[in-house]
XYZ file of C-alpha atoms in Angstrom:
621
model
C 55.398 14.586 42.957
C 52.679 12.020 44.313
C 49.059 10.791 42.561
C 46.126 9.954 45.417
C 42.093 9.111 45.225
C 42.378 8.078 41.509
C 39.206 7.329 39.833
C 37.489 5.832 36.566
C 37.678 9.239 35.162
C 40.156 11.222 37.218
C 43.382 11.241 39.771
C 44.426 14.030 42.196
C 48.610 15.127 41.926
C 50.395 16.814 44.956
C 53.773 18.185 44.815
C 56.372 20.628 46.720
C 57.450 23.593 46.160
C 61.242 23.161 47.802
C 63.207 23.729 44.204
C 65.478 26.772 44.182
C 65.931 29.390 40.945
C 68.557 28.759 38.824
C 70.397 31.865 37.450
C 71.981 32.384 34.244
C 74.984 34.823 33.331
C 73.608 37.896 31.560
C 70.086 36.865 32.291
C 67.362 36.493 34.819
C 64.934 33.715 35.626
C 61.416 34.147 36.717
C 59.340 31.140 38.168
C 56.012 31.509 35.699
C 54.114 28.242 36.841
C 54.007 24.545 35.758
C 53.371 22.492 32.697
C 51.754 19.154 32.827
C 51.432 16.461 30.702
C 49.296 13.698 30.160
C 50.552 10.749 27.939
C 48.626 7.605 27.324
C 48.545 4.673 24.495
C 45.738 7.400 22.556
C 46.710 10.735 23.181
C 48.892 12.838 24.960
C 47.375 16.499 26.418
C 50.196 19.341 28.370
C 48.596 21.584 30.647
C 49.535 25.109 31.840
C 49.434 26.013 36.118
C 49.222 28.575 37.907
C 52.821 28.823 39.985
C 51.045 29.131 43.239
C 49.579 25.597 42.969
C 50.979 22.315 44.988
C 47.652 20.707 44.097
C 45.920 19.386 41.060
C 42.559 17.333 39.795
C 43.527 16.120 36.730
C 40.101 14.626 35.483
C 38.827 13.914 31.437
C 40.821 10.461 31.840
C 39.615 7.317 30.175
C 38.369 4.268 32.619
C 40.967 1.378 32.720
C 43.805 3.069 30.800
C 47.320 3.729 32.326
C 48.610 7.187 32.308
C 51.943 8.907 32.482
C 51.875 12.028 34.283
C 54.920 14.444 34.223
C 55.555 17.609 36.045
C 58.312 20.052 35.144
C 58.870 24.134 36.461
C 58.011 27.111 34.178
C 61.009 29.803 33.603
C 60.804 32.750 31.801
C 64.256 34.265 31.371
C 64.787 37.979 29.353
C 68.398 38.521 27.367
C 68.526 42.132 28.368
C 71.186 42.984 25.434
C 68.767 41.035 22.600
C 66.192 42.109 24.436
C 64.241 38.532 23.604
C 62.048 36.119 25.917
C 62.879 32.499 25.994
C 60.827 30.153 28.385
C 62.499 27.240 29.525
C 61.872 23.810 32.037
C 63.422 22.636 35.086
C 63.985 19.413 36.103
C 60.948 16.302 35.487
C 58.706 14.405 38.104
C 56.900 11.893 36.869
C 54.008 9.570 38.766
C 52.405 6.895 36.709
C 48.440 5.669 37.178
C 45.945 3.388 35.957
C 42.569 4.591 36.025
C 39.490 2.641 37.375
C 37.616 0.469 35.286
C 33.337 1.293 34.289
C 30.798 0.205 32.404
C 31.554 0.275 28.989
C 29.109 1.863 26.241
C 27.042 -0.176 23.997
C 28.535 -1.506 21.036
C 28.487 0.562 17.941
C 26.425 -1.299 15.804
C 24.469 -4.506 14.694
C 24.571 -5.474 11.345
C 22.933 -8.615 9.652
C 25.255 -10.437 7.473
C 23.248 -13.479 6.706
C 19.004 -14.390 7.196
C 18.020 -17.352 5.746
C 15.287 -19.928 6.860
C 16.267 -18.283 10.295
C 19.311 -19.085 10.184
C 20.542 -15.112 11.089
C 24.347 -14.047 11.640
C 24.784 -10.481 13.572
C 27.794 -8.440 12.860
C 28.614 -6.883 16.911
C 31.135 -3.506 16.247
C 32.255 -3.083 19.681
C 32.241 -0.099 21.588
C 35.430 2.504 21.443
C 36.393 2.170 24.386
C 35.285 -1.123 26.981
C 36.991 0.795 29.557
C 37.904 -2.453 31.026
C 38.813 -5.722 29.557
C 36.595 -6.832 27.089
C 34.693 -10.094 28.264
C 31.660 -10.705 26.159
C 28.376 -10.255 24.978
C 25.146 -10.289 26.045
C 22.388 -11.195 23.598
C 18.679 -11.271 24.190
C 15.477 -11.504 21.504
C 11.871 -11.014 21.840
C 8.841 -11.161 18.774
C 7.071 -7.834 18.113
C 4.133 -10.171 18.437
C 4.175 -10.846 22.471
C 1.517 -13.613 22.035
C 4.620 -15.591 20.647
C 6.628 -17.378 23.457
C 9.840 -17.462 21.202
C 12.141 -15.489 23.124
C 15.867 -16.360 23.618
C 19.177 -15.237 25.310
C 22.594 -15.897 24.426
C 26.111 -15.027 25.298
C 29.196 -14.593 23.078
C 32.430 -14.151 24.318
C 34.962 -11.906 22.518
C 38.812 -12.056 22.438
C 40.937 -10.100 24.767
C 43.299 -8.165 24.851
C 40.679 -6.199 22.073
C 42.271 -6.825 18.668
C 43.291 -3.290 16.858
C 42.947 -4.848 14.019
C 39.401 -6.136 14.196
C 36.509 -4.163 16.090
C 33.505 -6.981 15.481
C 32.509 -10.369 16.347
C 29.719 -12.181 14.778
C 27.199 -14.348 16.343
C 24.651 -17.251 15.310
C 21.246 -17.209 16.353
C 18.763 -19.797 15.674
C 14.957 -18.386 14.983
C 11.879 -19.302 13.936
C 11.323 -18.140 10.033
C 9.104 -15.700 9.119
C 8.532 -13.615 12.675
C 9.863 -10.323 13.312
C 12.203 -9.578 16.379
C 13.464 -7.167 18.339
C 17.478 -7.744 19.324
C 19.415 -6.227 22.224
C 23.251 -6.502 22.344
C 25.083 -5.437 25.312
C 29.200 -5.251 26.253
C 30.635 -6.814 29.448
C 33.752 -6.079 30.364
C 36.109 -7.917 32.470
C 37.865 -7.039 35.937
C 38.528 -9.802 38.096
C 37.160 -12.536 39.684
C 32.781 -12.232 40.172
C 34.204 -7.606 38.768
C 32.426 -6.978 35.649
C 31.001 -4.184 34.067
C 27.802 -4.827 32.081
C 26.693 -1.531 29.354
C 23.673 -0.096 27.875
C 21.920 -2.352 25.654
C 21.589 -1.314 22.007
C 18.427 -2.678 19.801
C 18.104 -3.658 16.555
C 14.657 -5.029 14.571
C 15.153 -8.259 12.614
C 12.576 -10.098 10.549
C 13.648 -14.152 9.599
C 13.142 -14.638 6.307
C 10.258 -17.222 5.848
C 10.549 -20.311 4.726
C 9.947 -21.119 0.810
C 6.650 -21.897 0.006
C 6.042 -25.782 -1.216
C 3.541 -28.092 -3.307
C 3.410 -25.373 -6.256
C 0.936 -26.222 -8.667
C -0.392 -23.838 -11.852
C -2.569 -25.784 -14.073
C -4.462 -24.041 -16.818
C -8.290 -24.589 -16.295
C -9.417 -22.843 -19.610
C -7.269 -20.950 -23.178
C -7.360 -17.663 -21.008
C -7.260 -19.324 -17.120
C -4.838 -20.292 -14.789
C -4.991 -22.219 -11.067
C -2.108 -21.648 -8.873
C -2.092 -23.254 -5.819
C 0.546 -23.691 -2.888
C 1.001 -24.498 0.961
C 3.337 -22.523 3.244
C 5.743 -24.565 4.963
C 5.837 -21.807 8.169
C 5.213 -18.635 9.584
C 5.153 -15.708 6.874
C 2.897 -12.322 6.628
C 1.937 -12.563 2.911
C 2.712 -14.267 -0.059
C 3.782 -12.251 -2.901
C 2.419 -13.920 -6.169
C 3.605 -12.766 -9.762
C 2.870 -14.145 -13.267
C 4.470 -13.344 -16.399
C 5.495 -14.272 -19.585
C 8.507 -16.956 -19.845
C 11.235 -16.060 -22.651
C 13.492 -19.045 -23.695
C 17.106 -18.059 -24.628
C 19.864 -20.392 -25.961
C 18.182 -22.839 -23.403
C 17.639 -20.983 -20.441
C 14.710 -19.729 -19.008
C 14.648 -15.750 -18.895
C 12.136 -12.456 -18.604
C 12.298 -10.069 -21.534
C 13.354 -6.817 -20.779
C 10.461 -4.229 -19.644
C 10.376 -0.987 -19.609
C 8.129 0.462 -17.015
C 5.964 -2.159 -17.804
C 4.009 -4.123 -15.263
C 3.851 -7.764 -14.545
C 1.017 -9.178 -15.752
C -0.188 -10.608 -12.481
C 0.873 -9.709 -9.265
C -0.805 -9.883 -5.797
C -0.360 -9.977 -2.537
C -1.934 -12.684 -0.644
C -2.271 -12.047 3.624
C -1.305 -15.428 5.594
C -3.511 -16.330 8.323
C -2.644 -17.807 11.055
C -6.025 -18.483 12.074
C -6.868 -20.499 9.134
C -6.149 -24.529 10.035
C -5.764 -26.188 6.268
C -1.494 -23.789 4.897
C -3.010 -24.077 1.580
C -4.142 -21.000 -0.948
C -5.022 -20.725 -4.344
C -6.296 -18.152 -6.826
C -7.193 -18.433 -10.200
C -4.921 -15.638 -13.043
C -7.199 -14.282 -16.086
C -6.810 -12.234 -18.901
C -3.519 -15.147 -20.415
C -2.765 -14.449 -23.457
C -3.345 -17.104 -25.892
C -0.299 -20.452 -26.784
C 2.060 -18.483 -24.276
C 4.367 -19.915 -21.478
C 3.770 -18.045 -17.985
C 5.866 -18.025 -15.265
C 4.537 -18.479 -11.910
C 6.779 -17.057 -9.031
C 5.415 -17.362 -5.726
C 7.383 -16.621 -2.272
C 6.527 -16.004 1.539
C 7.948 -12.796 3.085
C 7.663 -11.307 6.277
C 8.307 -7.258 6.574
C 11.231 -7.287 3.930
C 12.469 -10.045 4.068
C 11.665 -12.935 1.910
C 12.188 -16.565 0.804
C 13.567 -18.198 -1.987
C 11.420 -18.113 -5.199
C 9.435 -20.867 -6.160
C 8.888 -21.258 -9.641
C 6.036 -23.345 -12.411
C 4.963 -22.644 -15.670
C 1.727 -23.297 -16.991
C 1.135 -22.733 -21.037
C -2.203 -21.212 -22.332
C -4.487 -21.085 -25.323
C -5.005 -18.574 -27.801
C -7.326 -16.282 -27.239
C -7.352 -12.010 -28.400
C -9.363 -9.150 -27.568
C -9.070 -5.588 -29.224
C -10.428 -3.140 -26.517
C -9.262 -2.015 -23.443
C -8.243 -4.112 -20.032
C -10.139 -2.490 -16.929
C -8.015 -3.591 -14.134
C -9.329 -1.086 -11.235
C -13.237 -0.350 -10.400
C -13.554 0.734 -6.548
C -16.562 2.888 -5.358
C -17.359 4.699 -2.120
C -20.236 5.739 -1.323
C -21.476 8.502 -3.899
C -18.155 7.788 -6.561
C -16.287 5.384 -8.349
C -13.061 4.968 -10.357
C -12.413 2.786 -13.333
C -9.004 2.190 -14.776
C -7.832 0.118 -17.743
C -4.849 -0.303 -19.654
C -4.393 -0.643 -23.473
C -1.472 -2.612 -25.353
C 0.825 -0.977 -27.174
C 0.888 -3.681 -29.805
C -3.240 -2.708 -29.801
C -2.810 0.914 -31.234
C -4.277 2.336 -34.418
C -2.950 5.251 -36.085
C -5.407 8.267 -34.995
C -5.758 6.868 -31.280
C -7.195 9.694 -29.649
C -8.323 8.570 -26.143
C -10.913 6.788 -24.845
C -14.447 7.019 -23.963
C -16.096 6.065 -21.057
C -20.078 5.200 -20.309
C -21.612 4.442 -17.546
C -25.591 3.580 -16.865
C -27.612 4.019 -13.810
C -30.525 2.421 -15.949
C -30.495 2.053 -19.791
C -31.563 5.035 -20.590
C -29.907 7.205 -17.842
C -26.315 7.333 -19.202
C -23.454 9.802 -19.063
C -20.375 9.692 -21.365
C -16.824 11.478 -20.900
C -13.980 11.713 -22.996
C -10.462 11.447 -21.669
C -7.109 10.842 -22.766
C -6.057 9.492 -19.618
C -5.899 5.646 -18.632
C -8.021 6.413 -15.452
C -11.556 8.058 -14.547
C -12.876 9.054 -11.206
C -16.907 9.963 -11.712
C -18.369 11.537 -8.132
C -22.210 13.314 -7.508
C -23.366 9.404 -7.826
C -26.352 7.483 -6.020
C -25.131 5.897 -3.026
C -26.349 1.742 -3.422
C -26.816 1.766 -6.634
C -25.239 -0.077 -9.750
C -24.218 1.597 -12.306
C -22.757 -0.044 -16.072
C -19.492 0.997 -17.310
C -18.548 0.854 -20.738
C -14.663 1.726 -21.927
C -13.743 1.868 -25.599
C -10.744 3.296 -27.313
C -11.432 6.594 -29.425
C -9.911 6.814 -32.613
C -10.156 9.777 -35.131
C -9.342 8.401 -38.879
C -7.395 10.965 -41.718
C -10.952 12.142 -42.793
C -12.286 13.327 -39.766
C -14.613 10.333 -39.041
C -14.393 9.094 -35.266
C -14.460 5.883 -34.788
C -14.792 3.777 -31.404
C -13.636 -0.026 -30.464
C -15.660 -2.443 -28.499
C -16.747 -2.005 -25.257
C -15.197 -3.160 -21.701
C -17.584 -3.510 -19.207
C -17.788 -3.850 -15.381
C -19.958 -2.661 -13.431
C -19.764 -1.086 -9.860
C -22.507 -0.749 -7.373
C -21.900 2.209 -4.863
C -21.572 0.342 -1.098
C -24.016 -0.021 1.342
C -23.471 -1.084 5.634
C -24.488 -5.161 4.611
C -22.554 -6.556 1.808
C -23.837 -6.169 -1.314
C -25.038 -9.559 -3.389
C -21.396 -10.954 -4.418
C -20.297 -11.566 -8.306
C -19.967 -15.167 -8.657
C -18.110 -17.102 -11.678
C -17.640 -20.702 -12.130
C -14.961 -21.696 -13.480
C -13.625 -24.547 -16.018
C -17.538 -25.599 -15.851
C -16.808 -29.577 -15.663
C -12.957 -30.016 -16.255
C -12.294 -31.698 -12.900
C -14.736 -34.501 -11.297
C -13.772 -33.600 -7.303
C -13.853 -29.655 -6.860
C -15.413 -26.471 -8.229
C -13.197 -23.646 -8.414
C -15.089 -19.966 -8.259
C -14.110 -16.475 -8.112
C -16.065 -13.570 -6.199
C -16.247 -10.474 -5.541
C -17.518 -7.451 -3.376
C -18.291 -3.527 -4.261
C -17.426 -2.354 -0.656
C -14.829 -2.764 1.707
C -17.439 -4.684 4.405
C -16.493 -7.770 4.196
C -15.722 -9.656 6.762
C -15.619 -12.860 5.452
C -17.410 -15.175 3.324
C -19.414 -17.886 3.578
C -20.867 -21.037 1.411
C -23.638 -23.191 1.214
C -23.851 -26.663 -0.926
C -26.778 -28.561 -2.427
C -26.401 -31.447 -4.003
C -29.351 -34.433 -4.761
C -28.052 -36.882 -2.343
C -27.822 -34.293 0.334
C -29.244 -36.228 4.332
C -30.988 -33.174 6.017
C -30.753 -29.686 5.603
C -27.478 -27.677 4.617
C -25.658 -25.017 6.568
C -23.721 -22.274 5.532
C -20.272 -23.015 6.272
C -17.193 -20.655 6.600
C -14.141 -21.860 4.613
C -11.691 -21.529 7.270
C -12.794 -23.886 9.638
C -13.293 -26.366 7.103
C -10.884 -28.732 5.615
C -12.839 -29.961 2.370
C -12.317 -26.298 1.104
C -9.641 -23.630 0.608
C -10.494 -19.274 0.240
C -7.880 -16.820 -0.835
C -8.374 -13.078 -0.769
C -6.869 -10.945 -2.842
C -5.039 -7.999 -1.089
C -5.308 -5.012 -3.819
C -4.947 -2.719 -1.450
C -8.562 -0.411 -3.155
C -10.752 0.367 0.567
C -13.788 -0.543 -1.496
C -13.281 -3.373 -3.327
C -12.610 -6.767 -2.324
C -12.185 -10.229 -4.448
C -11.244 -13.750 -4.093
C -11.085 -17.418 -4.904
C -13.104 -20.268 -3.734
C -11.843 -23.958 -4.102
C -14.575 -26.811 -3.063
C -12.931 -30.676 -3.163
C -13.546 -33.911 -2.109
C -17.012 -33.867 -4.435
C -18.714 -36.590 -5.891
C -17.678 -37.355 -10.470
C -20.770 -36.460 -12.543
C -22.985 -34.459 -9.855
C -24.808 -31.501 -10.401
C -24.143 -29.166 -6.931
C -25.726 -25.868 -6.110
C -23.361 -23.147 -4.854
C -25.189 -20.047 -2.719
C -22.076 -17.443 -1.560
C -22.361 -14.669 0.593
C -20.650 -11.856 2.360
C -20.811 -11.342 6.224
C -19.468 -8.254 8.769
C -20.823 -7.156 12.010
C -24.013 -5.799 10.615
C -24.617 -9.158 9.300
C -24.776 -11.268 6.133
C -25.800 -10.278 2.983
C -27.846 -11.321 -0.502
C -26.232 -14.609 -1.399
C -25.757 -15.488 -5.146
C -26.173 -18.421 -6.098
C -24.806 -20.823 -9.483
C -25.138 -24.227 -10.648
C -21.846 -26.466 -11.002
C -21.299 -30.267 -12.322
C -17.829 -32.168 -11.743
C -16.787 -34.054 -14.563
C -17.184 -37.953 -15.288
C -14.809 -40.373 -13.574
C -13.573 -43.841 -14.267
C -16.728 -45.670 -12.645
C -16.483 -48.965 -9.735
C -16.609 -51.816 -10.236
C -19.698 -53.984 -11.644
C -21.786 -55.786 -8.842
C -22.941 -59.623 -8.880
C -21.034 -60.755 -11.662
C -22.075 -64.572 -12.614
C -20.660 -66.722 -14.450
C -22.191 -70.319 -16.112
C -21.996 -72.826 -18.036
C -24.199 -72.152 -21.763
C -24.715 -75.010 -24.206
C -21.217 -77.116 -25.190
C -18.438 -74.845 -25.183
C -19.939 -71.238 -24.276
C -20.267 -69.631 -20.428
C -22.754 -66.805 -20.169
C -21.700 -64.125 -18.173
C -23.811 -61.416 -16.674
C -23.566 -57.970 -14.097
C -25.332 -55.117 -12.926
C -24.567 -51.999 -13.194
C -21.655 -50.375 -10.426
C -22.705 -48.552 -7.119
C -20.979 -45.190 -8.528
C -21.166 -44.830 -12.361
C -19.292 -41.707 -12.153
C -20.856 -40.784 -15.328
C -23.313 -42.383 -18.223
C -21.222 -45.446 -18.513
C -20.442 -45.666 -22.129
C -19.903 -49.736 -22.238
C -18.266 -52.306 -20.600
C -15.212 -54.704 -21.099
C -15.400 -58.246 -21.011
C -12.714 -60.203 -20.555
C -11.512 -63.721 -19.852
C -8.314 -66.146 -19.338
C -8.813 -69.817 -19.701
C -4.811 -72.137 -18.504
C -3.008 -72.013 -20.484
C -4.656 -69.657 -22.963
C -4.014 -65.814 -23.192
C -6.036 -62.871 -21.909
C -8.454 -62.516 -24.250
C -11.383 -59.539 -24.499
C -14.306 -57.892 -26.108
C -16.583 -54.791 -25.354
C -20.016 -54.260 -24.371
C -22.206 -51.398 -24.941
C -23.357 -49.766 -22.192
C -27.165 -50.198 -22.212
C -26.216 -54.647 -21.583
C -25.648 -56.088 -18.316
C -24.387 -59.434 -19.880
C -22.738 -61.441 -22.585
C -22.079 -65.071 -24.184
C -18.435 -66.330 -24.546
C -17.897 -68.858 -26.970
C -15.378 -71.753 -27.780
C -13.618 -71.873 -24.367
C -12.149 -74.863 -23.654
C -13.446 -77.356 -21.333
C -16.625 -75.714 -21.365
C -14.953 -72.851 -19.201
C -13.962 -74.954 -16.495
C -11.352 -73.006 -14.217
C -11.571 -70.130 -16.506
C -11.241 -66.641 -14.502
C -13.603 -63.427 -16.000
C -13.371 -60.095 -15.609
C -15.667 -57.059 -16.075
C -15.210 -53.532 -16.106
C -17.368 -50.275 -16.856
C -15.936 -47.110 -18.605
C -16.953 -43.818 -19.459
C -15.887 -40.791 -21.995
C -14.771 -37.983 -20.875
C -15.252 -34.964 -22.164
C -11.966 -34.537 -23.946
C -12.788 -38.533 -25.804
C -10.844 -39.803 -23.490
C -11.850 -43.752 -21.699
C -11.939 -43.738 -17.791
C -11.773 -47.175 -17.326
C -13.190 -48.422 -13.645
C -12.917 -51.102 -11.368
C -12.715 -54.830 -12.433
C -14.908 -57.339 -11.003
C -13.952 -61.056 -10.977
C -15.279 -64.387 -11.400
C -13.682 -68.103 -12.043
C -16.092 -70.825 -13.062
C -15.220 -74.037 -11.285
């Protein structure tokens, strides 16, 4: 038997038929065909062939595989006395072949073993059969956003021969953090110099984990409010911000167990790559009194998130025995209002809620509900409705009592953005910044503009987009509510103890809506140094010290500190009322000759702290 025309999955077998029949005593042999046995390391296949054949195309073979092929004649024998039929085999003829190589299939799987700040470790599970000697993997990657020039390519060698106990290879990729990629991997085998075959690609979506946020600061503004600010350290799709109470247990910070209880505050803040400043800030309100709160911020892309950045903020006592309105949404002719009512505020006889909504002071409707959500329809467009939600308590004597109202208002929306709600937070708490929150009652707002007026403004003020101005930062809260948009605005680099008029309006493709204006004053700060400090001899051992008020008083000057030192004596001082600009220093050695004098102003903060300014200095010579 010979083999010819051997390919990657088949070979042609030829043989002669010159073997004579064998004869056994008391039995007869009849030639009935051939038994073809195909054997390799993976399998053994037996095939019965017709007796008239002298050639056979053996197919279904595996590429790049060695086979031992054996052909034997088959004889049927009959024992007439025992009436038993037997099958016997003739002599064997054998031929050995090796099939041609072929393209390997795609890898079986791609797994992500590690993903941290752009360092990605892939586990590539190889194909079952390489159809040749394993050689290497071709890896290429492309960002889903074609506008990013972040494509790349890498080749990874694999061990040959392919070990039976290890069917996978690891590859280390360095990618841009916070970006979605499509990764493609194909296998390549090796036949000889300049002869190899490359298989099809297997695709895997990989989202790299972003870099963790930096410069996280949580600051208490009022007993019930806190400001949270941070900066992104690289690309991301959004920032996840959560705030919850801190629980101290055996010296370690732990959050107490919860049973279907939501976080106190949770917000998804989108990352906008068009924003020049990477700073974000927001206000957290409705905090509980005298509590430590843990603020957690992490950057995310798809389902991959960075490490968590944490900060702790402490609040002052406050309490309210009324429902907490958490959701107010509207559309053209309806609104939905939702609220929470903590279990520790529930009283005996709790009997649902009374919801009252008014179009005008005398046109009101009331509805009762056992739920924490109400949808009201058939309303007028472009109309403001005042909403009150009260808890209903039914006493044992049948008397029904309703608690204090949680109030909100909503406006059914129109084409242009409506007049925003505007609130100044922590009035006068900072000398150089103002914190505001704003809210619109429809989703047609594409961007927010502000107008800043103050007494020393030169020329006319212009409406400004915060995204293109470094003196402010803005954050939009992604609440996934189609007809309500809210956010926070921080104006920075302001002058101390200055009254500002701040206007905010919303804009979209149809134009800009009405403005809302609020006045805010920055707090006092330390003044600059007094000007025109002069010292002169006065009478015998006295010196007359005079000055003018600072050019930047930064508040109503509360007083001045006058200090002097005459060599080799100690440094002494006295305080002068803020409405005086001169004093006499007596009993100085040598009539004050070669003495140094310093004068500085000071202001008094709202916390009754003294804020001492810069020093003016003069020497009597």
